[in-house]
Coordinates of C-alpha atoms in Angstrom, one line a residue:
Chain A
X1 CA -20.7 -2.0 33.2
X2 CA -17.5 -4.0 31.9
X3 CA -14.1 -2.9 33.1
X4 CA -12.7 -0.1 31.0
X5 CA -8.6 -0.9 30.3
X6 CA -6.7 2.4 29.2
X7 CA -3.9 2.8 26.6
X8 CA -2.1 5.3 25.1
X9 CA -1.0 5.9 21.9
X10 CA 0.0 9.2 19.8
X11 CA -0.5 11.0 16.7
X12 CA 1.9 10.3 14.1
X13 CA 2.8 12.7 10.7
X14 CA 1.1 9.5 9.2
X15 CA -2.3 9.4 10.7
X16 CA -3.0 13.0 9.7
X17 CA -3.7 14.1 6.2
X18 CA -4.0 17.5 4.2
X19 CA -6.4 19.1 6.9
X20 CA -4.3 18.9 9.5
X21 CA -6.0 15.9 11.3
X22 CA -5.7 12.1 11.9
X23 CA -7.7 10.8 8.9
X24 CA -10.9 9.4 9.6
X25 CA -10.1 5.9 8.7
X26 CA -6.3 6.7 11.3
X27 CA -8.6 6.2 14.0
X28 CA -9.1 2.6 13.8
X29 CA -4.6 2.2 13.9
X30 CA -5.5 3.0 17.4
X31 CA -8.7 0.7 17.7
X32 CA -6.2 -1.8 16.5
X33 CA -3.1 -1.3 18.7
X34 CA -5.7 -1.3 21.8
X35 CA -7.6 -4.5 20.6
X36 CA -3.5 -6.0 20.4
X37 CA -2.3 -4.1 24.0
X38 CA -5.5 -6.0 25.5
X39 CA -5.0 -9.2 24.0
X40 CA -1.2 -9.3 24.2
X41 CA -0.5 -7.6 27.6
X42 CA -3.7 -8.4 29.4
X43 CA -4.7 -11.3 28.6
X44 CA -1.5 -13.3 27.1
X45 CA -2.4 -14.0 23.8
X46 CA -1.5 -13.3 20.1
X47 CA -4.0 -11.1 18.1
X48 CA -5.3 -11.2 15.6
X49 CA -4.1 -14.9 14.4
X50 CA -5.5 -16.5 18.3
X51 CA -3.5 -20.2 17.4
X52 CA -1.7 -22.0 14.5
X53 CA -5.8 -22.3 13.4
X54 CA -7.5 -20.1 15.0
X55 CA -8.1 -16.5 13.6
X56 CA -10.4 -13.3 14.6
X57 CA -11.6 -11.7 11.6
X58 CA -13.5 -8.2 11.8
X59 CA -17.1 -8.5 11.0
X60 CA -18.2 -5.0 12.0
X61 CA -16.3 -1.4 12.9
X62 CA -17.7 1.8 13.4
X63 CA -16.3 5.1 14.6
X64 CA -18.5 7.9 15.4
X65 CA -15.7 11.5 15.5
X66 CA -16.0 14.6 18.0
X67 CA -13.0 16.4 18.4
X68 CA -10.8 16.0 15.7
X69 CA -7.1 14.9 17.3
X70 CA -4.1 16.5 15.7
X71 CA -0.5 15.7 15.1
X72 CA 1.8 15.1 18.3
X73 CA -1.2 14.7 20.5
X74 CA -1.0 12.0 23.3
X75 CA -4.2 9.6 22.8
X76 CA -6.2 7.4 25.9
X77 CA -7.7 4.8 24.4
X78 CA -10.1 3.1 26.4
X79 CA -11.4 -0.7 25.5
X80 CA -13.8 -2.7 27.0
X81 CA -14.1 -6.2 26.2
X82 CA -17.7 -7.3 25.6
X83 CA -18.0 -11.3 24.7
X84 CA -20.8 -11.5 22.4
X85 CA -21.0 -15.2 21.9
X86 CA -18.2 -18.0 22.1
X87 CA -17.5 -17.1 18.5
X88 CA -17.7 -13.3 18.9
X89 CA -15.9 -11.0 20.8
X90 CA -16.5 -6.9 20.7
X91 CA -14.4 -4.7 21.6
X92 CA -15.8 -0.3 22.3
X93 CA -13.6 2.0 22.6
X94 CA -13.4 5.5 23.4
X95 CA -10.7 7.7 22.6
X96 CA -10.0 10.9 24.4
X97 CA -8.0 14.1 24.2
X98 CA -6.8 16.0 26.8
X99 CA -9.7 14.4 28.6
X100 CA -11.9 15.7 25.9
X101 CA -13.9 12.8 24.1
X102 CA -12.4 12.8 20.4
X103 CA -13.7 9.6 19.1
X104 CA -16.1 6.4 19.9
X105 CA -16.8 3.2 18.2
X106 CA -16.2 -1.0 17.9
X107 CA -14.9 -3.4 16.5
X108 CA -16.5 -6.8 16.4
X109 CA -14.4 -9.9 15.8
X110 CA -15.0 -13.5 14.8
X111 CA -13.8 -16.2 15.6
X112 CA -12.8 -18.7 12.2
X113 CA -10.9 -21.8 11.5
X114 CA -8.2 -20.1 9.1
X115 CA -8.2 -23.8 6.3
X116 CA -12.4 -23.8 6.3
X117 CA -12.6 -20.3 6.3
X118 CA -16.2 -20.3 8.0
X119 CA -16.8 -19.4 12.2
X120 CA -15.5 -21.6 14.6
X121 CA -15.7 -21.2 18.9
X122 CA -12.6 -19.7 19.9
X123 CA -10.6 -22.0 21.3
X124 CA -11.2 -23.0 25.3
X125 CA -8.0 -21.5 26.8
X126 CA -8.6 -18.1 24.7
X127 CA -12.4 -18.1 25.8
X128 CA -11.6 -18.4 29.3
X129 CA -8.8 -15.9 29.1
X130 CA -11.6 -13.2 27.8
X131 CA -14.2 -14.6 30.0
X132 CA -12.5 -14.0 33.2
X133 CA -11.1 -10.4 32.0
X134 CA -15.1 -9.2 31.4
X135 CA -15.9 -11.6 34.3
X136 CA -13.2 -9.4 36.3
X137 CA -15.2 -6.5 35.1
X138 CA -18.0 -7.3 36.5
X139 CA -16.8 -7.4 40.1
X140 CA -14.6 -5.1 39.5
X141 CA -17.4 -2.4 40.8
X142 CA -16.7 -2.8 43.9
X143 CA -12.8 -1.5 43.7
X144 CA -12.0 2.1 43.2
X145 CA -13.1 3.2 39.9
X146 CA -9.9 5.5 39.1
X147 CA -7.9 2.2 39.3
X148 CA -9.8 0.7 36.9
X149 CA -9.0 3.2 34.5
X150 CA -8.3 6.1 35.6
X151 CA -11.1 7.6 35.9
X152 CA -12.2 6.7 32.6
Chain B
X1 CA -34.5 4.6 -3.6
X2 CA -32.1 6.8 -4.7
X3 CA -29.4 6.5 -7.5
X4 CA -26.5 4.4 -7.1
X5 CA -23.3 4.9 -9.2
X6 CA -20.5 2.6 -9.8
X7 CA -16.8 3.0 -9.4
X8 CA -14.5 0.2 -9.4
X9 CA -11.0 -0.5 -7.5
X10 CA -8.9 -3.2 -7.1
X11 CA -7.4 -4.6 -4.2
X12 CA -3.7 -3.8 -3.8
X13 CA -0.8 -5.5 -2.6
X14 CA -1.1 -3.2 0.4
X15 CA -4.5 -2.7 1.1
X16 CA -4.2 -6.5 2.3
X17 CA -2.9 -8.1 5.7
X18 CA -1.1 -11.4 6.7
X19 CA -4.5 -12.9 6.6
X20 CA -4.4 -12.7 2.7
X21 CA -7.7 -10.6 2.5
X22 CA -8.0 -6.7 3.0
X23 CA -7.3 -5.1 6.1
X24 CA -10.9 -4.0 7.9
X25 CA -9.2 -0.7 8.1
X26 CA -8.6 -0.7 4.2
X27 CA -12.2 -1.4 3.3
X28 CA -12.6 2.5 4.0
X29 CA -9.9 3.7 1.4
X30 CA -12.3 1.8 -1.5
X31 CA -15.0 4.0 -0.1
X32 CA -13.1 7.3 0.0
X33 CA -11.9 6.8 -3.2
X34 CA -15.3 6.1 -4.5
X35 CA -16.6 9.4 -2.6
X36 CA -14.0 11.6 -4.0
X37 CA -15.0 9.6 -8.0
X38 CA -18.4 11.1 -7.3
X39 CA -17.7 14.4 -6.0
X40 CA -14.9 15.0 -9.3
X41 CA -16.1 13.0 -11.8
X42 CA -20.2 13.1 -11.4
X43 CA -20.7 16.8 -9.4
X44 CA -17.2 18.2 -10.8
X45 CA -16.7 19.1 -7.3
X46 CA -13.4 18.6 -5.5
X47 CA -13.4 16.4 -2.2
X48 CA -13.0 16.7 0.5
X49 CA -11.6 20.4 0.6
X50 CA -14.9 22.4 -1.2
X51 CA -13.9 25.3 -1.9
X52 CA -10.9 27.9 -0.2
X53 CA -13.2 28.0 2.9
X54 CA -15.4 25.3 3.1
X55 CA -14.0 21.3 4.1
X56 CA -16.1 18.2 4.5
X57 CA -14.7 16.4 7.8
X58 CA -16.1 12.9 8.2
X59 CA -18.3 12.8 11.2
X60 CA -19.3 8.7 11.0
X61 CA -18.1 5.3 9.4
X62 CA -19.3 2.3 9.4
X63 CA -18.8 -0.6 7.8
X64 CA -20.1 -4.5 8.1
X65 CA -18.2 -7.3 6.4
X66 CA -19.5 -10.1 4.5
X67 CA -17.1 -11.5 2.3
X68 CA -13.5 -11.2 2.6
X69 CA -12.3 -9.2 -0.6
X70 CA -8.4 -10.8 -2.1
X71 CA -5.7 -9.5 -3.7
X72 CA -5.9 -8.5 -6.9
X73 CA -9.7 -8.9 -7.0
X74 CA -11.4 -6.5 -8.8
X75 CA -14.0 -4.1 -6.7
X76 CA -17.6 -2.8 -7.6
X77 CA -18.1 0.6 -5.3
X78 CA -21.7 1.2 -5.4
X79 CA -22.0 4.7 -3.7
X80 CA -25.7 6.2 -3.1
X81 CA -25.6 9.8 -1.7
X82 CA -27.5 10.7 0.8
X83 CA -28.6 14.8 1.9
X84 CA -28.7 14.7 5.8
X85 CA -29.4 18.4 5.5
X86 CA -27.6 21.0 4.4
X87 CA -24.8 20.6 6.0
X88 CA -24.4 17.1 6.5
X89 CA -24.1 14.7 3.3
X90 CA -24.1 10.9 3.9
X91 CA -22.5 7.9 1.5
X92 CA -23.8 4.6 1.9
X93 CA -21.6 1.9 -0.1
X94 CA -21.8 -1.5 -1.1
X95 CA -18.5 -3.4 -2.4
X96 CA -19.2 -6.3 -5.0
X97 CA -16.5 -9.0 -6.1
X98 CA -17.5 -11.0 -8.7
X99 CA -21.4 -10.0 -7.9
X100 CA -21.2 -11.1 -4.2
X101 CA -21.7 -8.5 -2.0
X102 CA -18.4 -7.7 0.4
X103 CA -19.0 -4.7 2.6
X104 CA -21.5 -2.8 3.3
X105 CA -21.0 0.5 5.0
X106 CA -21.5 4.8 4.9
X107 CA -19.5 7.7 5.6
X108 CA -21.3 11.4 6.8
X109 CA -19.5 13.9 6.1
X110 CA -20.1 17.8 7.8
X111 CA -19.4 20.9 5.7
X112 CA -17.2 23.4 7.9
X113 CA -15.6 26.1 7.8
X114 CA -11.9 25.6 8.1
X115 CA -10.9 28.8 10.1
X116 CA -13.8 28.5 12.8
X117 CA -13.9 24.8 12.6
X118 CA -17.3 24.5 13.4
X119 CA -20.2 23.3 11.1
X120 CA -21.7 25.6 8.3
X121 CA -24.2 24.8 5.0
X122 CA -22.7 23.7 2.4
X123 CA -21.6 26.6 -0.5
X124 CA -25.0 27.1 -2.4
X125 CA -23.5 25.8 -6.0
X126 CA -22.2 22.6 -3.9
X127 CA -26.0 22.1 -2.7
X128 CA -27.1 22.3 -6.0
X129 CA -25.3 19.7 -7.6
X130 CA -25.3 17.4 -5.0
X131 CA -29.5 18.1 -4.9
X132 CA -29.9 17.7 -8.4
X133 CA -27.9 14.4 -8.2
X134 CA -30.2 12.9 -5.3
X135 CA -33.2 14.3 -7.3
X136 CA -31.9 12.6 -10.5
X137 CA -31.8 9.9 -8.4
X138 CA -35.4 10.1 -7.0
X139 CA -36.9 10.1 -10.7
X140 CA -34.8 7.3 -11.5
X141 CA -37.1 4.9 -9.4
X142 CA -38.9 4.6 -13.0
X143 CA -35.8 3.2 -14.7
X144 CA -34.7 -1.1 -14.1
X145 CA -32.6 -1.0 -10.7
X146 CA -30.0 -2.9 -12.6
X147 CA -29.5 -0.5 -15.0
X148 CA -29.1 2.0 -12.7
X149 CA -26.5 0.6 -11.3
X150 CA -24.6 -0.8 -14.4
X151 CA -25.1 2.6 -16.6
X152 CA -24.5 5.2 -13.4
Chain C
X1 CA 31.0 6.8 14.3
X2 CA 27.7 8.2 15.8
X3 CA 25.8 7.7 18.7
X4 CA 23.3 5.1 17.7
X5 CA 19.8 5.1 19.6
X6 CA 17.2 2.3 20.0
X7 CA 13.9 3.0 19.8
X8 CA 12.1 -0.6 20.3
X9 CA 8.5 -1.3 17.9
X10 CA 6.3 -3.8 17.3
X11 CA 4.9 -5.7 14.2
X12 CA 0.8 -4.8 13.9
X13 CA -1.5 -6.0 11.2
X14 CA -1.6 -3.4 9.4
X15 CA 1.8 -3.5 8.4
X16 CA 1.5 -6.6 7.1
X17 CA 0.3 -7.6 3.9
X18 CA -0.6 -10.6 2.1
X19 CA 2.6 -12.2 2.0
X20 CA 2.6 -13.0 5.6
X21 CA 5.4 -10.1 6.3
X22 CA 5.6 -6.6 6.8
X23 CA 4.9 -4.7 3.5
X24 CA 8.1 -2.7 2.0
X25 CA 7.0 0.2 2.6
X26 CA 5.7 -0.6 5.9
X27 CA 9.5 0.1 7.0
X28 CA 9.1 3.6 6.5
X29 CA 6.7 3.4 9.2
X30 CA 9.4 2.5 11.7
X31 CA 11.7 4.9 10.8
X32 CA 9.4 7.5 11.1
X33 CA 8.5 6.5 14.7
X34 CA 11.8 6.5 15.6
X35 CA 12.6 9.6 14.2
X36 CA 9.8 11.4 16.2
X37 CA 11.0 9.8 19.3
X38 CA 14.5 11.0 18.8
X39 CA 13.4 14.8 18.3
X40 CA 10.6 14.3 20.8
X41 CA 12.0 12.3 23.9
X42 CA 15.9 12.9 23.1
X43 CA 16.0 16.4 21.9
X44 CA 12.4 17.7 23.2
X45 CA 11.8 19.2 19.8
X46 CA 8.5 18.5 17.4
X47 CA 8.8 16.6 14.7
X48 CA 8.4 17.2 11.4
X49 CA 6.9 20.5 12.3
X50 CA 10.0 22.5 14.0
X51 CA 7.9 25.8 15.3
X52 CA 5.4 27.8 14.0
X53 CA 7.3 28.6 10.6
X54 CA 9.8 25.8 9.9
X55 CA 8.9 22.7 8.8
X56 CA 10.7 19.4 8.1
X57 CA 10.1 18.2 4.8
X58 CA 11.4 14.5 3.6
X59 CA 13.8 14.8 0.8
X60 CA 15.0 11.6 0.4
X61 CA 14.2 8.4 1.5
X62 CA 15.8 4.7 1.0
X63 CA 15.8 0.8 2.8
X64 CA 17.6 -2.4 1.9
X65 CA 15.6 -5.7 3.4
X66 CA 17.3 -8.4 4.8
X67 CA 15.3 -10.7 6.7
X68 CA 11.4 -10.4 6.7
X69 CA 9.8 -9.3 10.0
X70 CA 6.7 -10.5 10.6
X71 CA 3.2 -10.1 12.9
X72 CA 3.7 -9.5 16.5
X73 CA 7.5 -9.5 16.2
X74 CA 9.5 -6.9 18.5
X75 CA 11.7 -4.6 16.4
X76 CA 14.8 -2.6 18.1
X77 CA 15.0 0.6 15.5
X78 CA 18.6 1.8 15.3
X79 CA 18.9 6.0 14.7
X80 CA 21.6 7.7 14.2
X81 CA 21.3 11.6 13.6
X82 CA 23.8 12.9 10.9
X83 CA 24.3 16.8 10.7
X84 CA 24.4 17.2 6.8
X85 CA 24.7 20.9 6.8
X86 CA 22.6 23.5 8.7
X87 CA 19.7 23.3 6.5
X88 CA 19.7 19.4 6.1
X89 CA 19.6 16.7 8.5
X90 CA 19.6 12.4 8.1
X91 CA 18.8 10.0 9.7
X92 CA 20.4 6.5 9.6
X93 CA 18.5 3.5 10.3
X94 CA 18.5 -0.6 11.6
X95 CA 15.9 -2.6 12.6
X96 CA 17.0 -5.9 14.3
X97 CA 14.6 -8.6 15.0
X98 CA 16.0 -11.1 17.2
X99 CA 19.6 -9.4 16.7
X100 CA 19.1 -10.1 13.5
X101 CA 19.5 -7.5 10.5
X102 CA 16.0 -6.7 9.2
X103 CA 16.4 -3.6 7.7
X104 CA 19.0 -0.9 7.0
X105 CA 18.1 2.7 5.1
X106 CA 17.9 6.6 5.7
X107 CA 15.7 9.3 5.7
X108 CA 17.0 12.8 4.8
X109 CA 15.3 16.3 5.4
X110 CA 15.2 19.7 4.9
X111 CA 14.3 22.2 7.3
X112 CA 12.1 24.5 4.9
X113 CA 10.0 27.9 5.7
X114 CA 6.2 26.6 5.3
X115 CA 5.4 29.8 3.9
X116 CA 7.7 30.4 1.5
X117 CA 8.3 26.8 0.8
X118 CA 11.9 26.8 1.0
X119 CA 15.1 25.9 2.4
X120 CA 16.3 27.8 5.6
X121 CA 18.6 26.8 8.4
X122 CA 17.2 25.2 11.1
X123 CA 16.1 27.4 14.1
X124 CA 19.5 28.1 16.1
X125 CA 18.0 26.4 18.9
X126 CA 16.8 23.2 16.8
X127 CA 20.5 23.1 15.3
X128 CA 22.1 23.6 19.0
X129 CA 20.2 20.3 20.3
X130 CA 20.7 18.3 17.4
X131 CA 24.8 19.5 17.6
X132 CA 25.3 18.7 20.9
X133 CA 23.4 15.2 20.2
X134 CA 25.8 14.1 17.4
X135 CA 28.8 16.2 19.0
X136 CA 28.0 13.5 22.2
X137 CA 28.0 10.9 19.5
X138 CA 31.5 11.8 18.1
X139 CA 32.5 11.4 22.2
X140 CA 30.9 8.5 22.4
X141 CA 33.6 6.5 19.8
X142 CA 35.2 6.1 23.0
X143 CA 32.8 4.1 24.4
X144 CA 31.8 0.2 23.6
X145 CA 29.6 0.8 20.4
X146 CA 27.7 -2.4 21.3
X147 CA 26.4 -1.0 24.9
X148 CA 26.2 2.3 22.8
X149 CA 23.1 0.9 21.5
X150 CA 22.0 -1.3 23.9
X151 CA 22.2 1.6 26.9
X152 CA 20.8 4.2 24.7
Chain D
X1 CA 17.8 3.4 -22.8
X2 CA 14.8 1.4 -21.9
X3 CA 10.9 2.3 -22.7
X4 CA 9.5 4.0 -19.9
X5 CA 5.8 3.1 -20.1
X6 CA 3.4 5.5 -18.0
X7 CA 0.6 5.4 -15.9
X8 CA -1.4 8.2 -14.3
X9 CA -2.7 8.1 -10.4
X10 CA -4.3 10.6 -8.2
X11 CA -3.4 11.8 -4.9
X12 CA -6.1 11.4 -2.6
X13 CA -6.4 12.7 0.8
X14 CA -5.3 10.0 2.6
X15 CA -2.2 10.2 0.7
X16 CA -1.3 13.4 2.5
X17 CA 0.0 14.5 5.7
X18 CA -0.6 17.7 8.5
X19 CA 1.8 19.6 6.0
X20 CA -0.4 19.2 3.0
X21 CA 1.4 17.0 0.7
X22 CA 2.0 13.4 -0.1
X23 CA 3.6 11.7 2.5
X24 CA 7.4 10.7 2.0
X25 CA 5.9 6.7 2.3
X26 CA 3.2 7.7 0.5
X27 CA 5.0 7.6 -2.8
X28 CA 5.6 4.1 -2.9
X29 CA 1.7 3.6 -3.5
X30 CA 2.1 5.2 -6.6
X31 CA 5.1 2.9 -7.3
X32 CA 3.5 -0.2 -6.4
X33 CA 0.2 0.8 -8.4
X34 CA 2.9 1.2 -11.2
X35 CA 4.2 -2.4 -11.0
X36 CA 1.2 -3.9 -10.8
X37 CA -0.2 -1.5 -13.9
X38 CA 2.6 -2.6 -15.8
X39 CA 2.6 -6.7 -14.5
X40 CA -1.0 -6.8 -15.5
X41 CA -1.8 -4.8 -17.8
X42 CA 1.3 -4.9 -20.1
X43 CA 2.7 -8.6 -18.9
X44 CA -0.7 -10.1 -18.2
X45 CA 0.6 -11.4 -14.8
X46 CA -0.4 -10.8 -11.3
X47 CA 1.7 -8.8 -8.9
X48 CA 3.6 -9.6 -6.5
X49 CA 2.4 -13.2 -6.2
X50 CA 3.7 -14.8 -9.6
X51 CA 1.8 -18.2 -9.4
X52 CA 1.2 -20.9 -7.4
X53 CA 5.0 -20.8 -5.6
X54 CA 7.0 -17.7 -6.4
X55 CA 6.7 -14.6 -4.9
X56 CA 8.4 -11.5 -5.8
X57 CA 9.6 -10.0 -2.4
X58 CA 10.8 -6.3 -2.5
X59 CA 14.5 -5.8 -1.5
X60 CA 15.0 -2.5 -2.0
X61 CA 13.1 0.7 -2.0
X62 CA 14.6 4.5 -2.9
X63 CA 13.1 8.3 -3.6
X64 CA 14.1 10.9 -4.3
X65 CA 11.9 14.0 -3.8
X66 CA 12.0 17.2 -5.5
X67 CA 8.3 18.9 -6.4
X68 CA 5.7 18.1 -3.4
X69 CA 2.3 16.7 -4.9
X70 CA -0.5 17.8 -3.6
X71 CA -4.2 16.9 -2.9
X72 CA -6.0 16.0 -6.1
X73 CA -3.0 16.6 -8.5
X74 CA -3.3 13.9 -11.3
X75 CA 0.3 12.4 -11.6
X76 CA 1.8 10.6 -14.6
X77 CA 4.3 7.6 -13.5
X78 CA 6.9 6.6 -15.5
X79 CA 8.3 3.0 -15.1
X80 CA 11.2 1.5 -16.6
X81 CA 11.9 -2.5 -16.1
X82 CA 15.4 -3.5 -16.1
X83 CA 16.2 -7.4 -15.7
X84 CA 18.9 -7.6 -13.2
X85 CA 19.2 -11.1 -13.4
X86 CA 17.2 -14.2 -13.8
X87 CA 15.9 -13.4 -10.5
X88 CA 15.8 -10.0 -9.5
X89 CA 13.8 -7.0 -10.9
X90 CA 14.2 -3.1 -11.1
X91 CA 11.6 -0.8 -11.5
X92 CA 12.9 2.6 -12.0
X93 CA 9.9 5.2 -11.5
X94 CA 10.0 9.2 -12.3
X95 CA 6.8 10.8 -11.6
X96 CA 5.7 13.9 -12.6
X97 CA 3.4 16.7 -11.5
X98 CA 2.0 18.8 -14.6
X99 CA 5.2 17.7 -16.4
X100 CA 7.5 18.8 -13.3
X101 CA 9.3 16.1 -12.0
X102 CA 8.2 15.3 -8.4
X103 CA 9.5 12.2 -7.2
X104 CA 12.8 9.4 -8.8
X105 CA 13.0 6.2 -7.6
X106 CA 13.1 2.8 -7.7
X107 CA 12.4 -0.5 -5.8
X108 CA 14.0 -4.2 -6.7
X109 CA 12.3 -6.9 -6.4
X110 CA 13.5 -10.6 -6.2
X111 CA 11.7 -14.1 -7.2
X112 CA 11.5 -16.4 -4.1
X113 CA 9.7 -19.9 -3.9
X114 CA 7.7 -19.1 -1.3
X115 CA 7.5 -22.3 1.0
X116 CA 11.2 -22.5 1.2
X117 CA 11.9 -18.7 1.4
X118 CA 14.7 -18.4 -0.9
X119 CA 15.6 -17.1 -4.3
X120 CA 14.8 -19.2 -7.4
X121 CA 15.0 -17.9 -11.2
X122 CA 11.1 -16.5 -12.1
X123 CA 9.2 -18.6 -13.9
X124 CA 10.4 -19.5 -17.7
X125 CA 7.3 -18.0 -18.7
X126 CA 7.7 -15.1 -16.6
X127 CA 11.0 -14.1 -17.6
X128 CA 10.2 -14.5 -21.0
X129 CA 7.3 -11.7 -20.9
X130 CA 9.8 -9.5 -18.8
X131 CA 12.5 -10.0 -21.4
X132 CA 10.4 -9.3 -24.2
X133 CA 9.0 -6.2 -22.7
X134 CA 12.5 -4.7 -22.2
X135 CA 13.8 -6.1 -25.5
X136 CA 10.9 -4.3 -27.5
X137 CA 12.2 -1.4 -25.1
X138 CA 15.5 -1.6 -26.9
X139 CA 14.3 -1.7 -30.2
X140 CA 12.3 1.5 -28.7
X141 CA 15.3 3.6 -29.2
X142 CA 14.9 4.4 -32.7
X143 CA 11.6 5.8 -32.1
X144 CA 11.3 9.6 -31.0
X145 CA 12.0 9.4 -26.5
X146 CA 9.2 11.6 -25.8
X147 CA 6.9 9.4 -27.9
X148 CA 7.9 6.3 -25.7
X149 CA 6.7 7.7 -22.8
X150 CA 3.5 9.4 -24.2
X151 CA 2.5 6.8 -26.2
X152 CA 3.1 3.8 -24.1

């Protein structure tokens, strides 16, 4: 349903180990360069320390692998933004190569004050940042779906 | 139910991020390096590469975050193996510090061959040992829980 | 004396460690990208894996920090190829932050046969491209060294 | 001159890359594991945060590689302290692969008070373990040099 934003990323010497493919545990480098492309260049803000106070700590990440993705190769990564309460924001993604699914999973963030250590709301300007990006999403169905992500 | 054998690690200097706990991403390199513990050091197997032919490829990770693991912290891995079939071998983990529990989490892992690259059972002796393991492991629902875990 | 190239990164997370700044040998991270952009995007070549046969293999490797860069910061990644003989290439590295000296080191390699496992020139064509890139560079003296960087 | 006092590691898979052997970068785990081995175990201090308000921050990092390791070789890791000054520490590391040397290098490290980002002397106490440990290292070189290393 949500809006699907696309990145790309690549295969580095350093993501693959001694069977000649990204590592399992690579995948989530590029879970983690979407979830800071999204934040950063969509929606204007820092990731993953949100304010001076304010911090998003993963709770949860999963990764389920189909096509193993090798050195050189040019990665989409698609996120999608899904706001799970106003401390709690999860981000799927779907990772393909050559148009050929490779990889899926999540991550799922909290939001915490970083001095009490214990889950905060994220702050208002952040939430409504994220809420109009799904909120976007959602009305987004009515535009041309290859613009939304190409197709993704 | 079945058997579940202690490893311990310690968090690193660079298994941590500027939040001053480990990395979600890093959480994974305490479980491979528990998985590879109990493949030499309990089966006398090596990990992942099997044999000349044969090469577990993770297929799934997962991992849930309770409590954020610091530097310099010393790590219980508790690792239970799990036969999916014979060709599919699962590891579900649980990371202690100091008796809290940290992370929670699994691997599967498929047995394949390397030069077709597609799925194949596991070499017989492989089976074995990891069967006799599990079934060690089913009989040792008479023994205290605790011990298993302490003694393993 | 040689033609320096930028490549521009960026700060994640997972460089950083618990000090709040990118972890030493984080750097190497850097150069690396920077070196497979220069044989990718500059010389169209693969890198470290030359062809079929000849491989790149890391012989030496060295940094010098200067001023801590930390999360979310925007690195510019100085290169600059050096021809050390036919078999041996280096690279020379800066990272600036802010025009600010971050980072200065090298990387060395040798171009090796993968089967044999060891040193052999570098394919004719490999060692054309990366002449005619540090033969530009030795033109280039004549030109402003500052916008030699800055225009790269 | 000085004792070189060893530690083993293990390569693990994610230590390697597509060309089946430890990464260049990935040597410097088996430094830093070395540091802190040797900060802990033989100093009793923790690594790289001294106490309360001094850091040590790397400065420099070097290797040299000559034998690749590869997946599930045990290595040994010789370290050698040398006080620079009252605030700067070298590590000089060999490690070897079934006694053939594989890897010579070092990183230096300095002593900063952390709030103000700047170098200060270590701690009295500090100094006074590291000077001990490479004083009894100068006494060392009566005793037989192969010994040192085996039996340190």
């Amino acid at each position: 349903m949500g809006k699907k934003i696309v990145f790309t990323d690549r295969v580095r010497i350093y993501d693959t180990d001694a069977q000649g493919i990204v590592h399992y545990a690579g995948y989530y480098r590029f879970f983690t360069d979407a979830a800071e492309g999204f934040m950063r260049d969509t929606l204007g803000l820092s990731y993953p320390l949100l304010d001076e106070r304010t911090w998003f700590v993963v709770v949860e990440s999963e990764a389920k692998y189909f096509k193993s993705a090798k050195l050189g190769e040019e990665l989409s990564v698609l996120l999608e933004p899904k706001l799970v309460s106003d401390k709690a924001l999860r981000f799927d993604f779907e990772i393909l190569v050559n148009g050929s699914k490779s990889c899926v999973g999540h991550i799922t963030q909290v939001s915490i004050d970083k001095e009490l250590w214990h889950a905060v709301p994220m702050p208002p300007s952040v939430l409504e940042k994220i809420r109009n990006s799904t909120g976007a999403s959602l009305s987004s169905s009515k535009r041309n779906k290859r613009n939304d992500a190409d197709n993704a």
